PDB file of C-alpha atoms in Angstrom:
ATOM      1  CA  LYS V   1      13.968  -3.202  -7.539  1.00  0.00           C
ATOM      2  CA  VAL V   2      12.054   0.092  -5.794  1.00  0.00           C
ATOM      3  CA  SER V   3      14.193   2.041  -3.405  1.00  0.00           C
ATOM      4  CA  PHE V   4      13.577   5.483  -0.819  1.00  0.00           C
ATOM      5  CA  ALA V   5      15.190   8.006   0.546  1.00  0.00           C
ATOM      6  CA  CYS V   6      14.684  11.274   2.444  1.00  0.00           C
ATOM      7  CA  GLU V   7      16.729  13.982   4.363  1.00  0.00           C
ATOM      8  CA  ILE V   8      16.422  13.396   8.503  1.00  0.00           C
ATOM      9  CA  ASP V   9      16.844  15.476  11.050  1.00  0.00           C
ATOM     10  CA  SER V  10      18.355  13.505  13.731  1.00  0.00           C
ATOM     11  CA  GLU V  11      18.893  15.579  16.720  1.00  0.00           C
ATOM     12  CA  HIS V  12      14.773  16.218  16.307  1.00  0.00           C
ATOM     13  CA  HIS V  13      13.945  12.635  15.050  1.00  0.00           C
ATOM     14  CA  ARG V  14      12.388  14.261  12.833  1.00  0.00           C
ATOM     15  CA  LEU V  15      12.827  13.044   8.538  1.00  0.00           C
ATOM     16  CA  LYS V  16      12.365  16.118   6.003  1.00  0.00           C
ATOM     17  CA  PRO V  17      10.827  15.893   2.680  1.00  0.00           C
ATOM     18  CA  VAL V  18      13.839  16.636  -0.481  1.00  0.00           C
ATOM     19  CA  GLN V  19      13.610  19.845  -2.724  1.00  0.00           C
ATOM     20  CA  ASP V  20      13.264  19.514  -6.514  1.00  0.00           C
ATOM     21  CA  THR V  21      13.411  15.526  -6.489  1.00  0.00           C
ATOM     22  CA  CYS V  22      13.859  13.857  -9.265  1.00  0.00           C
ATOM     23  CA  LEU V  23      12.971   9.724 -10.520  1.00  0.00           C
ATOM     24  CA  TYR V  24      16.451   7.921 -10.388  1.00  0.00           C
ATOM     25  CA  CYS V  25      16.598   4.142 -12.722  1.00  0.00           C
ATOM     26  CA  TYR V  26      20.323   4.195 -11.209  1.00  0.00           C
ATOM     27  CA  LEU V  27      21.318   7.648 -12.978  1.00  0.00           C
ATOM     28  CA  PRO V  28      19.259  10.642 -12.270  1.00  0.00           C
ATOM     29  CA  ALA V  29      16.181  11.275 -15.183  1.00  0.00           C
ATOM     30  CA  LYS V  30      16.477  14.487 -14.544  1.00  0.00           C
ATOM     31  CA  GLU V  31      13.913  15.608 -16.406  1.00  0.00           C
ATOM     32  CA  ALA V  32      11.934  12.954 -14.922  1.00  0.00           C
ATOM     33  CA  LYS V  33      10.355  15.560 -12.285  1.00  0.00           C
ATOM     34  CA  TRP V  34       6.513  14.400 -10.136  1.00  0.00           C
ATOM     35  CA  GLY V  35       6.723  16.611  -6.939  1.00  0.00           C
ATOM     36  CA  LEU V  36       7.707  14.335  -4.947  1.00  0.00           C
ATOM     37  CA  LYS V  37       8.780  15.096  -1.726  1.00  0.00           C
ATOM     38  CA  PHE V  38      11.130  11.580  -2.038  1.00  0.00           C
ATOM     39  CA  LEU V  39      13.873  10.307  -3.944  1.00  0.00           C
ATOM     40  CA  LEU V  40      12.578   7.187  -6.226  1.00  0.00           C
ATOM     41  CA  ASN V  41      14.689   4.629  -7.388  1.00  0.00           C
ATOM     42  CA  THR V  42      13.324   1.791  -9.858  1.00  0.00           C
ATOM     43  CA  ASP V  43      13.869  -0.283 -12.517  1.00  0.00           C
ATOM     44  CA  MET V  44      11.796   1.848 -14.560  1.00  0.00           C
ATOM     45  CA  ILE V  45      12.672   1.876 -18.299  1.00  0.00           C
ATOM     46  CA  PRO V  46      14.866   5.182 -19.691  1.00  0.00           C
ATOM     47  CA  ASN V  47      15.064   7.032 -23.293  1.00  0.00           C
ATOM     48  CA  GLY V  48      18.423   7.295 -24.880  1.00  0.00           C
ATOM     49  CA  ALA V  49      19.973   9.893 -23.841  1.00  0.00           C
ATOM     50  CA  ARG V  50      18.858   8.496 -19.986  1.00  0.00           C
ATOM     51  CA  ASP V  51      17.631  12.591 -18.595  1.00  0.00           C
ATOM     52  CA  ASN V  52      13.786  11.245 -18.892  1.00  0.00           C
ATOM     53  CA  ILE V  53      11.583   8.059 -18.545  1.00  0.00           C
ATOM     54  CA  GLU V  54       9.975   6.031 -22.023  1.00  0.00           C
ATOM     55  CA  THR V  55       6.096   7.150 -21.222  1.00  0.00           C
ATOM     56  CA  GLU V  56       5.166   5.756 -24.549  1.00  0.00           C
ATOM     57  CA  PHE V  57       6.114   1.805 -26.309  1.00  0.00           C
ATOM     58  CA  ASP V  58       4.768   0.244 -29.170  1.00  0.00           C
ATOM     59  CA  ASN V  59       3.553  -2.320 -27.393  1.00  0.00           C
ATOM     60  CA  SER V  60      -0.085  -3.053 -25.645  1.00  0.00           C
ATOM     61  CA  THR V  61       2.337  -3.423 -21.648  1.00  0.00           C
ATOM     62  CA  ASN V  62       4.136   0.311 -20.996  1.00  0.00           C
ATOM     63  CA  VAL V  63       6.659  -0.976 -18.364  1.00  0.00           C
ATOM     64  CA  ASN V  64       7.223   2.074 -17.426  1.00  0.00           C
ATOM     65  CA  GLU V  65       3.152   1.970 -15.825  1.00  0.00           C
ATOM     66  CA  GLU V  66       3.425  -1.879 -14.348  1.00  0.00           C
ATOM     67  CA  ILE V  67       7.142  -0.471 -12.494  1.00  0.00           C
ATOM     68  CA  ALA V  68       5.059   2.739 -11.183  1.00  0.00           C
ATOM     69  CA  ARG V  69       2.340   0.302  -9.742  1.00  0.00           C
ATOM     70  CA  ILE V  70       4.692  -1.572  -7.917  1.00  0.00           C
ATOM     71  CA  ALA V  71       6.272   1.537  -7.081  1.00  0.00           C
ATOM     72  CA  GLY V  72       3.313   2.225  -5.528  1.00  0.00           C
ATOM     73  CA  SER V  73       2.737  -0.678  -3.295  1.00  0.00           C
ATOM     74  CA  LYS V  74       6.374  -0.744  -1.623  1.00  0.00           C
ATOM     75  CA  PHE V  75       5.937   3.115  -0.438  1.00  0.00           C
ATOM     76  CA  PHE V  76       3.340   1.987   1.586  1.00  0.00           C
ATOM     77  CA  ASP V  77       5.713  -0.152   3.069  1.00  0.00           C
ATOM     78  CA  TRP V  78       8.090   2.077   3.243  1.00  0.00           C
ATOM     79  CA  ILE V  79       5.886   4.370   5.487  1.00  0.00           C
ATOM     80  CA  TYR V  80       5.191   1.357   7.922  1.00  0.00           C
ATOM     81  CA  SER V  81       8.202   0.408   8.090  1.00  0.00           C
ATOM     82  CA  LEU V  82       9.968   3.803   9.132  1.00  0.00           C
ATOM     83  CA  CYS V  83       6.013   4.038  11.447  1.00  0.00           C
ATOM     84  CA  LYS V  84       7.060   0.614  13.273  1.00  0.00           C
ATOM     85  CA  SER V  85      11.371   1.896  13.655  1.00  0.00           C
ATOM     86  CA  ASN V  86       9.685   4.878  16.066  1.00  0.00           C
ATOM     87  CA  LYS V  87      12.945   6.292  15.056  1.00  0.00           C
ATOM     88  CA  TYR V  88      10.720   9.219  13.961  1.00  0.00           C
ATOM     89  CA  GLU V  89       7.859  11.770  14.500  1.00  0.00           C
ATOM     90  CA  TYR V  90       4.698  10.092  13.020  1.00  0.00           C
ATOM     91  CA  GLY V  91       4.119  13.441  11.654  1.00  0.00           C
ATOM     92  CA  SER V  92       6.755  13.818   9.919  1.00  0.00           C
ATOM     93  CA  ILE V  93       6.856  10.373   8.145  1.00  0.00           C
ATOM     94  CA  PHE V  94       3.115  10.759   7.139  1.00  0.00           C
ATOM     95  CA  ASN V  95       4.376  14.348   5.250  1.00  0.00           C
ATOM     96  CA  LEU V  96       6.484  12.627   2.830  1.00  0.00           C
ATOM     97  CA  ILE V  97       2.882  11.185   1.174  1.00  0.00           C
ATOM     98  CA  PRO V  98       2.412  13.158  -2.026  1.00  0.00           C
ATOM     99  CA  ASN V  99      -0.833  15.111  -2.864  1.00  0.00           C
ATOM    100  CA  PHE V 100      -1.528  13.222  -5.667  1.00  0.00           C
ATOM    101  CA  VAL V 101      -3.889  15.718  -7.014  1.00  0.00           C
ATOM    102  CA  SER V 102      -1.321  18.778  -6.437  1.00  0.00           C
ATOM    103  CA  ILE V 103       1.343  16.933  -8.273  1.00  0.00           C
ATOM    104  CA  LYS V 104      -0.726  15.907 -10.974  1.00  0.00           C
ATOM    105  CA  ARG V 105      -1.570  19.658 -11.458  1.00  0.00           C
ATOM    106  CA  GLY V 106       1.149  20.591 -15.144  1.00  0.00           C
ATOM    107  CA  ARG V 107       3.024  16.983 -15.351  1.00  0.00           C
ATOM    108  CA  ASP V 108       0.361  15.247 -18.455  1.00  0.00           C
ATOM    109  CA  LYS V 109       3.059  13.963 -19.399  1.00  0.00           C
ATOM    110  CA  PHE V 110       3.788  11.587 -16.347  1.00  0.00           C
ATOM    111  CA  LYS V 111      -0.313  12.004 -15.032  1.00  0.00           C
ATOM    112  CA  GLU V 112      -0.767   8.065 -15.921  1.00  0.00           C
ATOM    113  CA  LEU V 113       2.669   7.255 -14.779  1.00  0.00           C
ATOM    114  CA  ILE V 114       1.170   8.886 -11.467  1.00  0.00           C
ATOM    115  CA  SER V 115      -2.052   7.747 -10.891  1.00  0.00           C
ATOM    116  CA  GLU V 116      -0.107   3.876 -11.080  1.00  0.00           C
ATOM    117  CA  PHE V 117       2.309   4.823  -8.138  1.00  0.00           C
ATOM    118  CA  GLN V 118      -1.793   6.217  -6.220  1.00  0.00           C
ATOM    119  CA  ASN V 119      -3.045   3.099  -7.568  1.00  0.00           C
ATOM    120  CA  GLY V 120      -0.041   1.018  -6.086  1.00  0.00           C
ATOM    121  CA  LEU V 121      -0.779   3.117  -2.579  1.00  0.00           C
ATOM    122  CA  GLU V 122      -4.417   3.118  -2.649  1.00  0.00           C
ATOM    123  CA  GLU V 123      -4.782  -0.989  -2.985  1.00  0.00           C
ATOM    124  CA  ARG V 124      -3.171  -1.255   0.078  1.00  0.00           C
ATOM    125  CA  LEU V 125      -4.165   1.675   2.043  1.00  0.00           C
ATOM    126  CA  GLU V 126      -7.852  -0.046   1.738  1.00  0.00           C
ATOM    127  CA  GLU V 127      -7.404  -3.062   3.239  1.00  0.00           C
ATOM    128  CA  GLU V 128      -3.738  -2.939   5.194  1.00  0.00           C
ATOM    129  CA  ALA V 129      -2.931  -1.016   9.066  1.00  0.00           C
ATOM    130  CA  ILE V 130      -0.564   1.795   8.558  1.00  0.00           C
ATOM    131  CA  ILE V 131      -1.723   4.440  11.305  1.00  0.00           C
ATOM    132  CA  PRO V 132       0.210   3.985  14.925  1.00  0.00           C
ATOM    133  CA  SER V 133      -2.779   3.842  17.369  1.00  0.00           C
ATOM    134  CA  ALA V 134      -2.259   2.490  21.232  1.00  0.00           C
ATOM    135  CA  GLY V 135       0.374   0.314  20.640  1.00  0.00           C
ATOM    136  CA  CYS V 136      -0.823  -1.028  17.076  1.00  0.00           C
ATOM    137  CA  PHE V 137      -1.332  -0.274  13.891  1.00  0.00           C
ATOM    138  CA  ILE V 138      -5.378  -0.008  12.056  1.00  0.00           C
ATOM    139  CA  ARG V 139      -6.123   0.523   8.621  1.00  0.00           C
ATOM    140  CA  VAL V 140      -7.610   4.030   6.918  1.00  0.00           C
ATOM    141  CA  THR V 141     -11.153   2.387   6.599  1.00  0.00           C
ATOM    142  CA  GLU V 142     -11.216   1.835  10.859  1.00  0.00           C
ATOM    143  CA  ALA V 143      -9.065   5.850  11.880  1.00  0.00           C
ATOM    144  CA  ILE V 144     -10.983   8.648  13.571  1.00  0.00           C
ATOM    145  CA  LEU V 145     -10.532  12.339  12.128  1.00  0.00           C
ATOM    146  CA  ASP V 146     -10.979  14.298  15.444  1.00  0.00           C
ATOM    147  CA  GLU V 147     -12.272  17.468  13.786  1.00  0.00           C
ATOM    148  CA  THR V 148     -12.918  18.986  17.385  1.00  0.00           C
ATOM    149  CA  GLY V 149      -9.855  18.169  19.189  1.00  0.00           C
ATOM    150  CA  LEU V 150     -11.815  16.910  22.097  1.00  0.00           C
ATOM    151  CA  SER V 151      -9.755  13.908  21.848  1.00  0.00           C
ATOM    152  CA  SER V 152      -6.165  16.037  22.157  1.00  0.00           C
ATOM    153  CA  ASN V 153      -6.713  18.164  24.764  1.00  0.00           C
ATOM    154  CA  GLY V 154      -6.754  15.312  28.370  1.00  0.00           C
ATOM    155  CA  ILE V 155      -9.955  15.787  28.876  1.00  0.00           C
ATOM    156  CA  LEU V 156     -11.449  12.513  28.135  1.00  0.00           C
ATOM    157  CA  THR V 157      -9.478   9.079  27.977  1.00  0.00           C
ATOM    158  CA  ASP V 158      -9.052   7.089  24.840  1.00  0.00           C
ATOM    159  CA  GLU V 159     -11.501   4.813  26.591  1.00  0.00           C
ATOM    160  CA  GLU V 160     -14.468   7.236  27.218  1.00  0.00           C
ATOM    161  CA  PHE V 161     -14.289   8.306  23.847  1.00  0.00           C
ATOM    162  CA  LEU V 162     -14.152   5.189  21.934  1.00  0.00           C
ATOM    163  CA  GLN V 163     -17.389   4.427  24.887  1.00  0.00           C
ATOM    164  CA  PHE V 164     -19.308   7.601  23.812  1.00  0.00           C
ATOM    165  CA  LEU V 165     -19.052   7.439  20.522  1.00  0.00           C
ATOM    166  CA  CYS V 166     -20.752   4.102  21.037  1.00  0.00           C
ATOM    167  CA  ARG V 167     -18.833   2.447  18.113  1.00  0.00           C
ATOM    168  CA  LYS V 168     -16.811  -0.969  18.172  1.00  0.00           C
ATOM    169  CA  ASP V 169     -15.368  -0.406  15.117  1.00  0.00           C
ATOM    170  CA  VAL V 170     -13.230   2.235  14.827  1.00  0.00           C
ATOM    171  CA  ALA V 171     -10.002   3.445  16.903  1.00  0.00           C
ATOM    172  CA  LEU V 172      -8.728   6.940  17.240  1.00  0.00           C
ATOM    173  CA  PRO V 173      -4.966   7.561  15.858  1.00  0.00           C
ATOM    174  CA  ASP V 174      -1.675   8.277  17.810  1.00  0.00           C
ATOM    175  CA  SER V 175      -2.459  10.545  20.859  1.00  0.00           C
ATOM    176  CA  SER V 176       0.575  12.288  18.037  1.00  0.00           C
ATOM    177  CA  LEU V 177      -1.042  12.742  15.247  1.00  0.00           C
ATOM    178  CA  ARG V 178      -3.722  14.589  16.845  1.00  0.00           C
ATOM    179  CA  PRO V 179      -3.519  17.768  17.153  1.00  0.00           C
ATOM    180  CA  ASP V 180      -4.142  20.398  14.113  1.00  0.00           C
ATOM    181  CA  THR V 181      -0.564  21.238  14.234  1.00  0.00           C
ATOM    182  CA  GLU V 182       1.674  22.796  11.237  1.00  0.00           C
ATOM    183  CA  GLU V 183       3.593  19.016  11.615  1.00  0.00           C
ATOM    184  CA  ASN V 184       0.524  17.062  11.765  1.00  0.00           C
ATOM    185  CA  LYS V 185      -1.119  18.769   8.544  1.00  0.00           C
ATOM    186  CA  THR V 186       0.037  16.664   6.277  1.00  0.00           C
ATOM    187  CA  PHE V 187      -1.679  13.828   7.334  1.00  0.00           C
ATOM    188  CA  HIS V 188      -4.760  15.038   8.873  1.00  0.00           C
ATOM    189  CA  SER V 189      -5.381  16.200   4.787  1.00  0.00           C
ATOM    190  CA  PHE V 190      -4.294  12.507   3.610  1.00  0.00           C
ATOM    191  CA  LEU V 191      -6.611  10.680   6.876  1.00  0.00           C
ATOM    192  CA  LYS V 192      -9.371  13.049   5.032  1.00  0.00           C
ATOM    193  CA  ASN V 193      -8.998  12.395   2.032  1.00  0.00           C
ATOM    194  CA  TYR V 194      -8.917   8.534   2.597  1.00  0.00           C
ATOM    195  CA  ILE V 195     -12.246   8.697   4.561  1.00  0.00           C
ATOM    196  CA  GLU V 196     -13.788  10.735   2.340  1.00  0.00           C
ATOM    197  CA  LYS V 197     -12.640   8.499  -1.243  1.00  0.00           C
ATOM    198  CA  PHE V 198     -13.063   4.970   1.044  1.00  0.00           C
ATOM    199  CA  ASP V 199     -16.737   6.017   2.051  1.00  0.00           C
ATOM    200  CA  VAL V 200     -16.181   6.148   5.580  1.00  0.00           C
ATOM    201  CA  GLU V 201     -17.681   9.492   6.478  1.00  0.00           C
ATOM    202  CA  GLU V 202     -19.002   8.450   8.856  1.00  0.00           C
ATOM    203  CA  ASN V 203     -15.987   7.912  10.837  1.00  0.00           C
ATOM    204  CA  LEU V 204     -15.060  12.251  10.247  1.00  0.00           C
ATOM    205  CA  PHE V 205     -15.941  13.326  14.279  1.00  0.00           C
ATOM    206  CA  ASP V 206     -16.553  17.171  13.698  1.00  0.00           C
ATOM    207  CA  LEU V 207     -19.276  20.212  14.562  1.00  0.00           C
ATOM    208  CA  ASP V 208     -22.407  17.333  14.845  1.00  0.00           C
ATOM    209  CA  ALA V 209     -20.386  14.979  16.158  1.00  0.00           C
ATOM    210  CA  LEU V 210     -19.959  16.701  18.838  1.00  0.00           C
ATOM    211  CA  THR V 211     -23.423  17.325  19.447  1.00  0.00           C
ATOM    212  CA  GLU V 212     -25.116  13.863  19.158  1.00  0.00           C
ATOM    213  CA  MET V 213     -22.474  12.820  21.616  1.00  0.00           C
ATOM    214  CA  VAL V 214     -23.485  14.684  24.468  1.00  0.00           C
ATOM    215  CA  ARG V 215     -26.542  13.839  24.023  1.00  0.00           C
ATOM    216  CA  THR V 216     -26.074  10.347  24.503  1.00  0.00           C
ATOM    217  CA  GLU V 217     -26.886   8.560  28.380  1.00  0.00           C
ATOM    218  CA  SER V 218     -23.446   7.627  29.115  1.00  0.00           C
ATOM    219  CA  PHE V 219     -22.026  10.726  28.122  1.00  0.00           C
ATOM    220  CA  GLN V 220     -24.680  12.725  30.210  1.00  0.00           C
ATOM    221  CA  GLU V 221     -23.583  10.579  33.569  1.00  0.00           C
ATOM    222  CA  TRP V 222     -20.402  11.868  32.239  1.00  0.00           C
ATOM    223  CA  LEU V 223     -21.410  15.601  33.429  1.00  0.00           C
ATOM    224  CA  LYS V 224     -22.908  14.738  36.117  1.00  0.00           C
ATOM    225  CA  ASN V 225     -18.995  14.700  37.727  1.00  0.00           C
ATOM    226  CA  GLN V 226     -18.459  18.575  38.503  1.00  0.00           C
ATOM    227  CA  GLU V 227     -15.206  18.269  37.286  1.00  0.00           C
ATOM    228  CA  ASN V 228     -15.435  16.884  34.048  1.00  0.00           C
ATOM    229  CA  ASN V 229     -18.521  19.788  33.532  1.00  0.00           C
ATOM    230  CA  ASN V 230     -16.426  22.640  34.095  1.00  0.00           C
ATOM    231  CA  ARG V 231     -14.078  20.445  32.108  1.00  0.00           C
ATOM    232  CA  PHE V 232     -15.853  20.117  28.886  1.00  0.00           C
ATOM    233  CA  LEU V 233     -17.320  23.740  29.405  1.00  0.00           C
ATOM    234  CA  ASN V 234     -13.590  25.052  29.413  1.00  0.00           C
ATOM    235  CA  PHE V 235     -13.429  23.287  26.635  1.00  0.00           C
ATOM    236  CA  LEU V 236     -15.790  24.186  25.145  1.00  0.00           C
ATOM    237  CA  LEU V 237     -14.753  28.269  25.542  1.00  0.00           C
ATOM    238  CA  GLU V 238     -11.494  27.751  23.758  1.00  0.00           C
ATOM    239  CA  LYS V 239     -13.124  25.998  20.899  1.00  0.00           C
ATOM    240  CA  GLU V 240     -15.884  28.639  20.719  1.00  0.00           C
ATOM    241  CA  TYR V 241     -18.137  26.170  20.160  1.00  0.00           C
ATOM    242  CA  LEU V 242     -19.854  26.951  23.177  1.00  0.00           C
ATOM    243  CA  GLN V 243     -23.354  29.572  21.466  1.00  0.00           C
ATOM    244  CA  ASP V 244     -23.611  26.475  18.723  1.00  0.00           C
ATOM    245  CA  PHE V 245     -24.245  24.115  21.772  1.00  0.00           C
ATOM    246  CA  LEU V 246     -26.535  26.813  23.287  1.00  0.00           C
TER     247      LEU V 246
END
């Protein structure tokens, strides 16, 4: 059995990280602190004092590592179910996802267990859809991370953006996840990390990608409309991109 919990800000429809968490094996294993932003309760084997979990086993199978991997897979299900519920802001949901590099630092005793949790999550992330996108869900490998802000300021429709991108195998995340805000900081870091890890760097839409888009025939045609042209120039000015284009 694996279960998760976090705090809820009902007034603003947001989820809140839990501070100073420890693992639970039905009772709190107070010394088993992984730096998670949520409560995790599993059937891991505790030590005799029940204030920690066992990390070393005499036989070849480390039961707790197996359970940690299962927990990582179930964590994928939890995040997906929270997104699918439409009850909470998406940014606050993705804010619960750990930065594994950070939480492993200084936790050598739990490093292998955290890595197994990470592996369980990443096996699901690579193959299954979890990112909200225009009424559906897409995989990390199908998601465009727009680092320029072009897709979040109303200049283009999503259809136009993807048309000018000349890609049929990708989609944009939900519009609420695109702005470069503090609320979306974790999501952007999460998406960029796995775009790089899963070797789909072409899904990063940066300034270089923007300049390539502007050179396409379809975008040039779109620019012939004076209103479109004005909006795009304003965008370049606001983002301080104009000098690069000149």
